[in-house]
PDB file of C-alpha atoms in Angstrom:
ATOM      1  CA  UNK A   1     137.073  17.605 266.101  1.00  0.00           C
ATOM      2  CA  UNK A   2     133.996  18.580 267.910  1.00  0.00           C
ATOM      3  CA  UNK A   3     132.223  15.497 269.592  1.00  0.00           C
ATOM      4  CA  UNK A   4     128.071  15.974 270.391  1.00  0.00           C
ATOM      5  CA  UNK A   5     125.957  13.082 272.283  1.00  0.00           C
ATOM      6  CA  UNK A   6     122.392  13.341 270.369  1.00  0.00           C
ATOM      7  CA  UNK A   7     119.534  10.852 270.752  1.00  0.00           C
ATOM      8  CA  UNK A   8     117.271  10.396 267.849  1.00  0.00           C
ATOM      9  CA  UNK A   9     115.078  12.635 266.652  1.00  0.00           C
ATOM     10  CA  UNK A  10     117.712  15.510 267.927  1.00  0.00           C
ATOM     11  CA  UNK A  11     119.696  17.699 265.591  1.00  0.00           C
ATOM     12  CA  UNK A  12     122.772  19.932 265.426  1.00  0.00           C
ATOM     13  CA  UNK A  13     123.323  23.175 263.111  1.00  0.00           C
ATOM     14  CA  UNK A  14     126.494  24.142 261.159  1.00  0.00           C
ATOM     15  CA  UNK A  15     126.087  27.872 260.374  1.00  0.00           C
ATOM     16  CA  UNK A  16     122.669  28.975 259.553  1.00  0.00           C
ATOM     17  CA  UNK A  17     121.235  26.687 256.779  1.00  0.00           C
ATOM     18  CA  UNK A  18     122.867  23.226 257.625  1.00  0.00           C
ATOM     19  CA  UNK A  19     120.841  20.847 259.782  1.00  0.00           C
ATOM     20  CA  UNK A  20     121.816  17.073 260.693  1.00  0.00           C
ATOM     21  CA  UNK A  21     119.449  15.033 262.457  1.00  0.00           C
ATOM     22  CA  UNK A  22     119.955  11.875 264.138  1.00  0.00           C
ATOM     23  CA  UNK A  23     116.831  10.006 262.188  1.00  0.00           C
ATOM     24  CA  UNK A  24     116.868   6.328 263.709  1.00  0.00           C
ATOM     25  CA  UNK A  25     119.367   4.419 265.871  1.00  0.00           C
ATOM     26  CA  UNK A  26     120.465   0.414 264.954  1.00  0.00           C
ATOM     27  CA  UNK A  27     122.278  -1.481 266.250  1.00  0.00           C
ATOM     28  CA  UNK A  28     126.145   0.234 265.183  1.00  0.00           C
ATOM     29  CA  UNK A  29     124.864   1.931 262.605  1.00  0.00           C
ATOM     30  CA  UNK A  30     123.151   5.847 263.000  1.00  0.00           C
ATOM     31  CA  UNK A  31     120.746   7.277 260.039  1.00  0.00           C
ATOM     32  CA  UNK A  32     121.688  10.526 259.523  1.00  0.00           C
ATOM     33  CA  UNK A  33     118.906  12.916 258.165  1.00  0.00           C
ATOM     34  CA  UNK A  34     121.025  16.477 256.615  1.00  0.00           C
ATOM     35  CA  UNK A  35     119.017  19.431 255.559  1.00  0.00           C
ATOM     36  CA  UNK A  36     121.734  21.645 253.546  1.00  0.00           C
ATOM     37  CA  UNK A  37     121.091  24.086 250.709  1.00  0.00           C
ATOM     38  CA  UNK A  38     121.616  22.187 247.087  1.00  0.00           C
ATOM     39  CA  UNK A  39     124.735  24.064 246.371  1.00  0.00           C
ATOM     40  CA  UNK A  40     126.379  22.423 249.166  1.00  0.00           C
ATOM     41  CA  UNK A  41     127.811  19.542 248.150  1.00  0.00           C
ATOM     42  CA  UNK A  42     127.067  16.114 250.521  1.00  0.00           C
ATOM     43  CA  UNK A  43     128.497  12.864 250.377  1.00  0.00           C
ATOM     44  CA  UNK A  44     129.508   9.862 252.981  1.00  0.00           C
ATOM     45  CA  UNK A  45     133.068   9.573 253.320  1.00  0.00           C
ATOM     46  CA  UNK A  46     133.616   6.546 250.521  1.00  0.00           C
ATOM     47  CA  UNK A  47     131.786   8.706 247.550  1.00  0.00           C
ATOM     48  CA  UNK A  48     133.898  12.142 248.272  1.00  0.00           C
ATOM     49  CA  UNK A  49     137.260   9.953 248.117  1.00  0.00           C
ATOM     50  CA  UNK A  50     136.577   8.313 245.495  1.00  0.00           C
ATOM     51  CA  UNK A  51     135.633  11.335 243.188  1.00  0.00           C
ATOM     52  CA  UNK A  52     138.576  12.967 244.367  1.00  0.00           C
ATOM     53  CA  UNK A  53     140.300  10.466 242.981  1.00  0.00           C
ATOM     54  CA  UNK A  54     138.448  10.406 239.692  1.00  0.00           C
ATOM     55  CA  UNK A  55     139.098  14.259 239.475  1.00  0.00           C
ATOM     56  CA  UNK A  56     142.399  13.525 240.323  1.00  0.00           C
ATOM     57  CA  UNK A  57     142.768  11.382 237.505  1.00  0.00           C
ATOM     58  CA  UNK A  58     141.054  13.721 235.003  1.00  0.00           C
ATOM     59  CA  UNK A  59     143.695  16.592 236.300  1.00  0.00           C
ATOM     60  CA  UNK A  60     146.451  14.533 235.166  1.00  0.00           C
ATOM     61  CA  UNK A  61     145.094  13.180 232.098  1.00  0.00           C
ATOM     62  CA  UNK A  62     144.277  16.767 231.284  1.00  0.00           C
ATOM     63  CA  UNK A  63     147.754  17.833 231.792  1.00  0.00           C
ATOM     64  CA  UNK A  64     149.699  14.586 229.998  1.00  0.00           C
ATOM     65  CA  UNK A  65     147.262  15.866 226.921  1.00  0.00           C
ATOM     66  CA  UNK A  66     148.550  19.466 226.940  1.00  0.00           C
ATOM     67  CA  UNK A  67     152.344  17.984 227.327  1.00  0.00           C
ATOM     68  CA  UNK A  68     151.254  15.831 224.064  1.00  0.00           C
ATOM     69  CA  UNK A  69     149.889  19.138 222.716  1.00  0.00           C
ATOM     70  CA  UNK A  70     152.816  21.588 222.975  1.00  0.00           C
ATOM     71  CA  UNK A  71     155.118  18.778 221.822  1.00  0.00           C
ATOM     72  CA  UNK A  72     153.308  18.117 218.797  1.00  0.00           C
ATOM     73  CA  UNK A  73     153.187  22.094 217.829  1.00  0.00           C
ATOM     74  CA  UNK A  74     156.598  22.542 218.830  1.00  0.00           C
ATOM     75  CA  UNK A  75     157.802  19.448 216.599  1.00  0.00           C
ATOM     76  CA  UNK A  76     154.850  21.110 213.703  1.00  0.00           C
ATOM     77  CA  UNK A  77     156.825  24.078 213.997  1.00  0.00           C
ATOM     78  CA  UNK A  78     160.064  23.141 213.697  1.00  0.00           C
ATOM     79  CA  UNK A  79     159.666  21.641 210.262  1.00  0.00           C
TER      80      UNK A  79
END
């Protein structure tokens, strides 16, 4: 993991269209300001686990429907 120092109002660039900028300074807590094209996807931490997750879920739902599926043709078919 890289580690920068930045004071507010100073900014770091990942490749050439990604910009985070250190907005305001409280306390613990840093405000973040990220300039990134739309089709890359950003999230805090919490949000991206928790739709992986979700996806997660939907992958194996998905999948116990096909199992359902090919069991019920393969029982249709054997009549």
């Amino acid at each position: 993991m890289l580690v920068l120092s930045r004071q507010r109002d100073e900014s770091i660039i990942i490749g050439d269209n990604i910009v985070i900028t250190v907005v305001d300074i409280r306390g613990d807590k840093v405000r973040l300001g990220i300039d990134a094209p739309k089709e890359v996807p950003v999230h805090r931490q919490e949000v991206y686990d928790a739709i992986q997750r979700e996806n997660q879920r939907n992958q194996e739902s998905a999948a116990d429907a096909s199992v359902k599926e090919d069991s019920v043709k393969e029982d249709s078919q054997s009549s």
